[in-house]
PDB file of C-alpha atoms in Angstrom:
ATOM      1  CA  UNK A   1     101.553 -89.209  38.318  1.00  0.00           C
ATOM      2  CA  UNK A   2      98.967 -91.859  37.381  1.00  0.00           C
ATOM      3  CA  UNK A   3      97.429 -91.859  40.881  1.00  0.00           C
ATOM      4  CA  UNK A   4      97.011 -90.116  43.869  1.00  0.00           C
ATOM      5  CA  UNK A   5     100.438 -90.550  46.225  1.00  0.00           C
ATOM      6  CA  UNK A   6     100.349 -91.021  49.600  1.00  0.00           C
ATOM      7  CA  UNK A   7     102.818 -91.453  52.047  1.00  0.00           C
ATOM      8  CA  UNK A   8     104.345 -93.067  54.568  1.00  0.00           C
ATOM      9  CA  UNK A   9     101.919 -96.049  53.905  1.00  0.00           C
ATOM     10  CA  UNK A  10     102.409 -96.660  57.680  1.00  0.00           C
ATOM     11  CA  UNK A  11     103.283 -94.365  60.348  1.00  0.00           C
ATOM     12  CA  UNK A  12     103.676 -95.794  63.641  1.00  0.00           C
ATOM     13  CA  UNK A  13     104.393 -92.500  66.354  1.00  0.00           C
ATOM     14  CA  UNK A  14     104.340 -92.398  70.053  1.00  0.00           C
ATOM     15  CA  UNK A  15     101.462 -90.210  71.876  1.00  0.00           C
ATOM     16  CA  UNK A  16     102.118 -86.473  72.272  1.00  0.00           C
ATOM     17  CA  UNK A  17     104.714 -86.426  68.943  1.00  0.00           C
ATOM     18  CA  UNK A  18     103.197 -84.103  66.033  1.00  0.00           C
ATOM     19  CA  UNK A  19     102.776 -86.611  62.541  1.00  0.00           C
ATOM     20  CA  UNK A  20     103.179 -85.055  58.888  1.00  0.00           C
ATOM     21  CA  UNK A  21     101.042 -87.025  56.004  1.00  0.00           C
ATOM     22  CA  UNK A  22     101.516 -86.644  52.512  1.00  0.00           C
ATOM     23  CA  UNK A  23      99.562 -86.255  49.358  1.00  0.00           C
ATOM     24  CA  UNK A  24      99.961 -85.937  45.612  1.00  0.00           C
ATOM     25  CA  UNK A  25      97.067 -85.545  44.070  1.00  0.00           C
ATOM     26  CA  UNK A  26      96.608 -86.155  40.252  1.00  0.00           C
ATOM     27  CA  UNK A  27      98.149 -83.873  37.924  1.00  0.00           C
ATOM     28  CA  UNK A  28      95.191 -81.479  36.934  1.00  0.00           C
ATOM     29  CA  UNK A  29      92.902 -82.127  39.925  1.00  0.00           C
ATOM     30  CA  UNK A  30      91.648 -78.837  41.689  1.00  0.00           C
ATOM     31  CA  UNK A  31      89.746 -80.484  44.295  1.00  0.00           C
ATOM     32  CA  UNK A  32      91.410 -82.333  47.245  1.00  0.00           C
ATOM     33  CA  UNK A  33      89.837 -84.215  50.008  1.00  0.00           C
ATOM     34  CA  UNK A  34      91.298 -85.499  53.369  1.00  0.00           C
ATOM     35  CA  UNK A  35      89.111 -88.695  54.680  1.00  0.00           C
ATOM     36  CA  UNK A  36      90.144 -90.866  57.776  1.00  0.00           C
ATOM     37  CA  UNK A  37      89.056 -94.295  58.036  1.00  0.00           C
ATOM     38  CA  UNK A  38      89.002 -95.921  61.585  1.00  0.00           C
ATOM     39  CA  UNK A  39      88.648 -99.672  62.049  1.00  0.00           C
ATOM     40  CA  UNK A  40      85.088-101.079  60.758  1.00  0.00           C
ATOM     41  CA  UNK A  41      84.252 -97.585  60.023  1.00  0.00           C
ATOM     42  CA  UNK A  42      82.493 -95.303  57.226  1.00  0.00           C
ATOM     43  CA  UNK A  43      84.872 -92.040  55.712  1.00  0.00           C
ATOM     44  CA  UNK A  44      85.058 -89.281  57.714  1.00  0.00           C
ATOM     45  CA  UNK A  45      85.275 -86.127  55.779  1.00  0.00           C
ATOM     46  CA  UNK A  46      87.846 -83.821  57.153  1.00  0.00           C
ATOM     47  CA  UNK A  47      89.636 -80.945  54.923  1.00  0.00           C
ATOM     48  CA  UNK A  48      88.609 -80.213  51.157  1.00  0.00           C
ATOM     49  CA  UNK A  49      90.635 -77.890  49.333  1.00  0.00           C
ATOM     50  CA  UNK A  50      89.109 -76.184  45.637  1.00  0.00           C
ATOM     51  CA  UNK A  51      91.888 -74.508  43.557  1.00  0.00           C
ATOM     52  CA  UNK A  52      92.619 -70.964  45.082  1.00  0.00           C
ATOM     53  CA  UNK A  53      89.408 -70.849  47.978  1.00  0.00           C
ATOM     54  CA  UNK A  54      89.508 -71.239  51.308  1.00  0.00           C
ATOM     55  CA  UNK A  55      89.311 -74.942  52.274  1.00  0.00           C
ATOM     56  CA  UNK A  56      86.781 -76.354  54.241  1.00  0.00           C
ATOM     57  CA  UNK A  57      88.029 -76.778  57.696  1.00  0.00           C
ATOM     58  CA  UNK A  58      84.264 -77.943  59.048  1.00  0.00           C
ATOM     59  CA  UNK A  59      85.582 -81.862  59.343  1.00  0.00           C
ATOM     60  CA  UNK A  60      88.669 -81.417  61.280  1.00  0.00           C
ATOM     61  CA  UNK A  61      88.328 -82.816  64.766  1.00  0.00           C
ATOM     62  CA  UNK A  62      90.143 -80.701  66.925  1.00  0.00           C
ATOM     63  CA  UNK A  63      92.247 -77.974  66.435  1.00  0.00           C
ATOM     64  CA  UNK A  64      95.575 -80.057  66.973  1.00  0.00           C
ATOM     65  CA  UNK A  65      94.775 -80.974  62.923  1.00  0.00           C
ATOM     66  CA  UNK A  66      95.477 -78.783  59.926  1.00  0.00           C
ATOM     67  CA  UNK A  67      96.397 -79.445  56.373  1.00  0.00           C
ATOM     68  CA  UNK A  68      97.933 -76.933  54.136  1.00  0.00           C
ATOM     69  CA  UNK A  69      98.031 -77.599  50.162  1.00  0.00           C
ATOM     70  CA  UNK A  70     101.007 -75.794  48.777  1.00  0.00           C
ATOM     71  CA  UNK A  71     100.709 -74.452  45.086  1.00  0.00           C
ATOM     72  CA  UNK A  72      97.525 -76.078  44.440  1.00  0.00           C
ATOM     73  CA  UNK A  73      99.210 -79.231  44.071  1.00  0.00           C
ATOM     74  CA  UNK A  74     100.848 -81.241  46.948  1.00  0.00           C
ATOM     75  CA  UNK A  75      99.243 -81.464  50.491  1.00  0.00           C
ATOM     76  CA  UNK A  76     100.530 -81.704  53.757  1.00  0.00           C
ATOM     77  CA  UNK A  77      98.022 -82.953  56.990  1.00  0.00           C
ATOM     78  CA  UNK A  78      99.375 -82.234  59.875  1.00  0.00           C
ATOM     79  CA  UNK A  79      98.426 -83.649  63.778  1.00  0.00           C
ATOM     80  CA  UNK A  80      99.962 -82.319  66.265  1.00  0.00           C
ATOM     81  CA  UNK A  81     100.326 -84.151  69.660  1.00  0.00           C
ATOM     82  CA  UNK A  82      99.054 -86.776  68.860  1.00  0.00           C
ATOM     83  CA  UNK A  83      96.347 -89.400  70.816  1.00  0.00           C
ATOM     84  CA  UNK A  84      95.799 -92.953  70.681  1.00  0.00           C
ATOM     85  CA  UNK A  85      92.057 -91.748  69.263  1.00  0.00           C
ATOM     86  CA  UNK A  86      93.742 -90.886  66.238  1.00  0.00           C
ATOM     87  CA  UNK A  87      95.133 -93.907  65.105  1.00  0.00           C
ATOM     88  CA  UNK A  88      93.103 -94.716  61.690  1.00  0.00           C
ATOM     89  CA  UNK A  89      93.982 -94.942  58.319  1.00  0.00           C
ATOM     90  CA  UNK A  90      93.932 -91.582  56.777  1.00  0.00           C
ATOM     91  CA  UNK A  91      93.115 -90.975  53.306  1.00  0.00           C
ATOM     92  CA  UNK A  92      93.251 -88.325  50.311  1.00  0.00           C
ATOM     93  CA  UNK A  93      91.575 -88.128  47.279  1.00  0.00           C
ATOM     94  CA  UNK A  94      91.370 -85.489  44.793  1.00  0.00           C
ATOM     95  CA  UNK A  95      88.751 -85.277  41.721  1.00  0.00           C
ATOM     96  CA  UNK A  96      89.005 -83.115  38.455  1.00  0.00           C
ATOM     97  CA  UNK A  97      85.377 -81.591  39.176  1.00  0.00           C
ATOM     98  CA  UNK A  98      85.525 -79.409  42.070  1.00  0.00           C
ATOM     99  CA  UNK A  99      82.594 -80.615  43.415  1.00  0.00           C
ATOM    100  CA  UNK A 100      83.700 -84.474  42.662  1.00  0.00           C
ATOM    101  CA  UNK A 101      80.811 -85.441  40.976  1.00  0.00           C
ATOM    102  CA  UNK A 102      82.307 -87.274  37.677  1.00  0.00           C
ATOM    103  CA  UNK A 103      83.895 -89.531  41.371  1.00  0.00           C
ATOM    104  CA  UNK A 104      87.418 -89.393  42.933  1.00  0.00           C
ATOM    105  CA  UNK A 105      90.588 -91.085  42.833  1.00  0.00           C
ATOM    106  CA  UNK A 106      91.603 -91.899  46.012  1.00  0.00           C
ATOM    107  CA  UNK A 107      95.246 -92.814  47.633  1.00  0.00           C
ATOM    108  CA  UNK A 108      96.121 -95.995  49.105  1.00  0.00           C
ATOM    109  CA  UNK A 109      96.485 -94.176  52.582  1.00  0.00           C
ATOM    110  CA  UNK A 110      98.538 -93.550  55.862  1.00  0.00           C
ATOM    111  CA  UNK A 111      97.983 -96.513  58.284  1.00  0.00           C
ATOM    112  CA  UNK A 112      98.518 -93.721  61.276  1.00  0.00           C
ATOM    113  CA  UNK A 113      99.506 -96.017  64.832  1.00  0.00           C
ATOM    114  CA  UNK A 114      99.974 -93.812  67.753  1.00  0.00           C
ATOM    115  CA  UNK A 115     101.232 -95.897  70.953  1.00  0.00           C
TER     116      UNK A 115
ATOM    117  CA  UNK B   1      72.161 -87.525  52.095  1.00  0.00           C
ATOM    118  CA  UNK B   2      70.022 -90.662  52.074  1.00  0.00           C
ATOM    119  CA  UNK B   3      70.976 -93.373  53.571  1.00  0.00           C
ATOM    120  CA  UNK B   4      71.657 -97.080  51.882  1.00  0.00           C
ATOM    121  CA  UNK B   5      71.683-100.554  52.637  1.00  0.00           C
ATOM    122  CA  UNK B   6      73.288-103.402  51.004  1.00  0.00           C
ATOM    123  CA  UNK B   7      73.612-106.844  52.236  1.00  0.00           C
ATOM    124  CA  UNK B   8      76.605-107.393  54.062  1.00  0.00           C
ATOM    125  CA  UNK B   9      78.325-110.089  51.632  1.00  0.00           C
ATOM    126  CA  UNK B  10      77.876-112.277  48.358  1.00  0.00           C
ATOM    127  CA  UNK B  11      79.690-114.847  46.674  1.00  0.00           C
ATOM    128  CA  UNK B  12      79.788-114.872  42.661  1.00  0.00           C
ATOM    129  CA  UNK B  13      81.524-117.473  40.813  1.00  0.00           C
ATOM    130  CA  UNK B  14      84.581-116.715  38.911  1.00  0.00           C
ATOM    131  CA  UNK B  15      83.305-115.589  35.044  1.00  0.00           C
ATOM    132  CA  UNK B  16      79.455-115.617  36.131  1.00  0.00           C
ATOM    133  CA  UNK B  17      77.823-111.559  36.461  1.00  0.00           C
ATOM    134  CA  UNK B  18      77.838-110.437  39.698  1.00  0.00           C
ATOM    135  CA  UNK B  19      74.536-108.262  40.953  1.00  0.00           C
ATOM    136  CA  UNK B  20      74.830-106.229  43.796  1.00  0.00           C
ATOM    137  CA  UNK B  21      71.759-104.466  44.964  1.00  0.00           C
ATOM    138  CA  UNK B  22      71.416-101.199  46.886  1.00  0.00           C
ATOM    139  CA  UNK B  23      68.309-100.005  48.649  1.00  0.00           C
ATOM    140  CA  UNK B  24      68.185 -96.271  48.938  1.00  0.00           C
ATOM    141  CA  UNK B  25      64.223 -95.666  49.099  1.00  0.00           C
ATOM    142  CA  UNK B  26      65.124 -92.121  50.500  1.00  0.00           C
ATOM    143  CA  UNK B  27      66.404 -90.959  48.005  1.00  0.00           C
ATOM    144  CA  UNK B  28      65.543 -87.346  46.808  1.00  0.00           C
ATOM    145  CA  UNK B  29      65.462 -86.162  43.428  1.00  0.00           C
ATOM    146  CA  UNK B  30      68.763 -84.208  43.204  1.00  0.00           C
ATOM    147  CA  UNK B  31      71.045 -86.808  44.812  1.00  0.00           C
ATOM    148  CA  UNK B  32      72.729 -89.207  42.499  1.00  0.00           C
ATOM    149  CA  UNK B  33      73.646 -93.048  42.908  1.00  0.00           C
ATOM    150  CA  UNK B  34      77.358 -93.979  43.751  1.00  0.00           C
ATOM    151  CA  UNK B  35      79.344 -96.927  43.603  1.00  0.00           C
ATOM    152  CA  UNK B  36      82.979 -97.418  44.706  1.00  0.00           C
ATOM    153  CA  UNK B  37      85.090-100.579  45.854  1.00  0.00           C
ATOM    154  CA  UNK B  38      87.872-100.640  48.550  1.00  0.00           C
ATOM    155  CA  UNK B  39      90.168-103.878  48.036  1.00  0.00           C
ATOM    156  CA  UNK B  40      91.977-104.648  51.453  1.00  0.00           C
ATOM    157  CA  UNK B  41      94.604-102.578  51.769  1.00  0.00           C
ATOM    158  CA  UNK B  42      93.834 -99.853  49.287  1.00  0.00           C
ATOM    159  CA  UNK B  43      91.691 -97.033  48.884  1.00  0.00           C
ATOM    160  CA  UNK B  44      88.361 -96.847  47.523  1.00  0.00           C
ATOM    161  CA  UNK B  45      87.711 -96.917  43.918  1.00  0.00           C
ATOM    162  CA  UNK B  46      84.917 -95.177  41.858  1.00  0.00           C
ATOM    163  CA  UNK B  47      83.386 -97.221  39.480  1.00  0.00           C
ATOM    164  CA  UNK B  48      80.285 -95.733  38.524  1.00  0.00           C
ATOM    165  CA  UNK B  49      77.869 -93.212  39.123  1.00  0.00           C
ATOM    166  CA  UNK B  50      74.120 -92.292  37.767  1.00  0.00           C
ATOM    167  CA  UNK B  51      70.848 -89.938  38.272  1.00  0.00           C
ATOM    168  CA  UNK B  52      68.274 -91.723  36.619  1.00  0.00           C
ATOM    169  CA  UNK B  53      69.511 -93.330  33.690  1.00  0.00           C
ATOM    170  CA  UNK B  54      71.505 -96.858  33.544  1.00  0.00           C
ATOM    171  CA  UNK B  55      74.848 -96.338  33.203  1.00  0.00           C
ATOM    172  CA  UNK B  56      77.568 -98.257  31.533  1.00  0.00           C
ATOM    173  CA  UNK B  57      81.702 -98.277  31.590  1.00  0.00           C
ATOM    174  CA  UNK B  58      84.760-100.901  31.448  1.00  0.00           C
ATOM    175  CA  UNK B  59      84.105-101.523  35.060  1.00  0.00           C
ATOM    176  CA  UNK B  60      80.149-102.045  35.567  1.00  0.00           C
ATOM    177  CA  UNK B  61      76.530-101.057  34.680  1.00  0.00           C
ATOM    178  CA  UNK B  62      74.402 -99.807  37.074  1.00  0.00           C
ATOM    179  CA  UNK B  63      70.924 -99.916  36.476  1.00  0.00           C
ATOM    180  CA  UNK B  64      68.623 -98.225  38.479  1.00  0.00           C
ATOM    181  CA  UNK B  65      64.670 -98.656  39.263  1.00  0.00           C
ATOM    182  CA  UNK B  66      62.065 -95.985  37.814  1.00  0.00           C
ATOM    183  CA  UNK B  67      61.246 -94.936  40.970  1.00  0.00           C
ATOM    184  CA  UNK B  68      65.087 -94.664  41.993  1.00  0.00           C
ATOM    185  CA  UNK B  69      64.571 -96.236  45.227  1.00  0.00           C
ATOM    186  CA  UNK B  70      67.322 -98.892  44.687  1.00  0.00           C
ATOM    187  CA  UNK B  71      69.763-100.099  42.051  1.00  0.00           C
ATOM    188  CA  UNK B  72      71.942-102.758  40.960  1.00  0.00           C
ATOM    189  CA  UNK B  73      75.671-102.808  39.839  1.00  0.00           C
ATOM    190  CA  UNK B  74      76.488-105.506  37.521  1.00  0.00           C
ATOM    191  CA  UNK B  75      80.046-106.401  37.123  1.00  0.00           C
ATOM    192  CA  UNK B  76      79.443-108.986  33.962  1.00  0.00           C
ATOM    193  CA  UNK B  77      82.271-111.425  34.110  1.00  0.00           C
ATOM    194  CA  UNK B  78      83.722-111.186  37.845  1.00  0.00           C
ATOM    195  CA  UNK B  79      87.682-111.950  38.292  1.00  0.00           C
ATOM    196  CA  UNK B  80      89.184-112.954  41.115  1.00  0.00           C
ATOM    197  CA  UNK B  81      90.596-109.471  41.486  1.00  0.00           C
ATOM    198  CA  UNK B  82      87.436-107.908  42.063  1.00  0.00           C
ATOM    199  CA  UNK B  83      86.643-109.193  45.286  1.00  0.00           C
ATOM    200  CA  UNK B  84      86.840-106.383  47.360  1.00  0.00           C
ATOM    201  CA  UNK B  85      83.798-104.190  49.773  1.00  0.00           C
ATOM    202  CA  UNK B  86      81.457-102.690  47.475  1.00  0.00           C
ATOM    203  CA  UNK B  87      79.805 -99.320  48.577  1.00  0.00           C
ATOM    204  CA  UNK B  88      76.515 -97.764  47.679  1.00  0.00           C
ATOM    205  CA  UNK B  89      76.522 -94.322  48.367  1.00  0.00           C
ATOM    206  CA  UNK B  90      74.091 -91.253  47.448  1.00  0.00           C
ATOM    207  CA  UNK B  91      74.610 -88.136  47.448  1.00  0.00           C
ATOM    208  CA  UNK B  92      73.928 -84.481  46.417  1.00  0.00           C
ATOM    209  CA  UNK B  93      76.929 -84.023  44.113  1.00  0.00           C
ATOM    210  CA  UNK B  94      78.381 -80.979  45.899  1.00  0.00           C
ATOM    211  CA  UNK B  95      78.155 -82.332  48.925  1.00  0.00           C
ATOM    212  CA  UNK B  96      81.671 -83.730  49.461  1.00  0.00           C
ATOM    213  CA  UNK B  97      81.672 -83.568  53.268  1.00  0.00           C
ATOM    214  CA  UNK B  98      79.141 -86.139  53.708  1.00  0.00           C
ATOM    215  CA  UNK B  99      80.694 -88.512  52.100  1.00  0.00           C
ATOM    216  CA  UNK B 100      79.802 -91.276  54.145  1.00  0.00           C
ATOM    217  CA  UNK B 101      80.621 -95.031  52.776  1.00  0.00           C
ATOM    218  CA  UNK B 102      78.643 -97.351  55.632  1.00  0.00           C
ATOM    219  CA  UNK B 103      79.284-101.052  55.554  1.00  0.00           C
ATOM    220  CA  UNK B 104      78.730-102.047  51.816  1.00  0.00           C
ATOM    221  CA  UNK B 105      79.207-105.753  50.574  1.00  0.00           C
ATOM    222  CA  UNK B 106      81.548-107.985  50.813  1.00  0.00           C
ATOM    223  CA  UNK B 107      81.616-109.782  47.274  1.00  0.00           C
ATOM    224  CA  UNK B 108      83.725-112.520  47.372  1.00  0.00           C
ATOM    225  CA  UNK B 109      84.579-114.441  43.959  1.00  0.00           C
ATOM    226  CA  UNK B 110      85.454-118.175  44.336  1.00  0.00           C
ATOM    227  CA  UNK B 111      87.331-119.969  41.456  1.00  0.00           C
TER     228      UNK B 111
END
């Protein structure tokens, strides 16, 4: 596609259910990046996957997250049992460098509400 | 990564240049200037990036100082549609997982 998919846009769950998040990265992209973005906040880096390496895990907050990126293409982050901390918009980008210095494309994000 | 501060908000006039500045007098020699947007409701943008040199696309120039300790993206005949948070980051390039926006500036472009 033209952009990086993400979905859902929204994602409202109730505490202690597990969440799945989406991403499509651009066509062509090796490098993908999992960000989440809490109210007023900065990014916060959490998963980076580079073609066939292992990703970098160092972000993720707790062990009830983990992302898997199937065929180098599509990823998949996943929180299990979920908390109200959690809630935050969570974002994915991807970038043709691997090291994303010519700058990523980003997704228009999961809006994540846990209740 | 060094840090950077921007002013929290502008307002430009619809057609005039908008200049927003970015301090980063920490900067060290390997890290490289950023800029992105985030429009409400979507994710952040890239726009530009440099080392030392002013750059130039469709989007923006950014010019930077000599001694690299700030720099200025120019967006030379603001629309409506680019008001949006503008962030200022810097960075070594391959270091992805500090990829920390802060608070940018608000630029707000008034008919």
């Amino acid at each position: 596609g033209a952009g990086v998919s993400q979905s859902p846009s929204n994602k409202v769950t109730e505490k202690g259910k597990d969440v799945e998040l989406r991403c499509d990265p651009i066509s062509g992209h090796t490098a993908l990046y999992w960000y989440r973005q809490s109210l007023g906040q900065g990014l916060e880096f959490l998963i980076y996957f580079q073609g066939n390496s292992a990703p970098d895990k160092s972000g993720l907050p707790s062990d009830r997250f983990s992302a898997e990126r199937t065929g180098g293409s599509v990823s998949t982050l996943t929180i299990q049992r979920t908390q109200q901390e959690d809630s935050a918009v969570y974002l994915c980008a991807s970038s043709l460098e691997w090291d994303g210095s010519g700058g990523y494309t980003f997704g228009s994000g999961t809006r994540l509400t846990v209740v | 990564d060094a840090k950077t501060t921007q002013p929290p908000s502008m307002d430009c006039a619809e057609g005039r240049a908008a200049n927003l500045p970015c301090n980063h007098s920490t900067i060290s020699g390997n890290e490289y200037v950023y800029w992105y947007r985030q429009i409400h409701s979507q994710g952040p943008q890239y726009i530009i990036h440099g080392l030392k040199n002013n750059e130039t696309n469709e989007m923006a120039s950014l010019i930077i100082t000599e001694d690299r300790k700030s720099s200025t993206l120019i967006l030379p005949h603001a629309t409506l549609r680019d008001t949006a948070v503008y962030y200022c980051i810097v960075r070594v390039a391959y270091n992805f997982n500090k990829f920390y926006f802060g608070s940018g500036t608000k630029l707000n472009v008034k008919p």
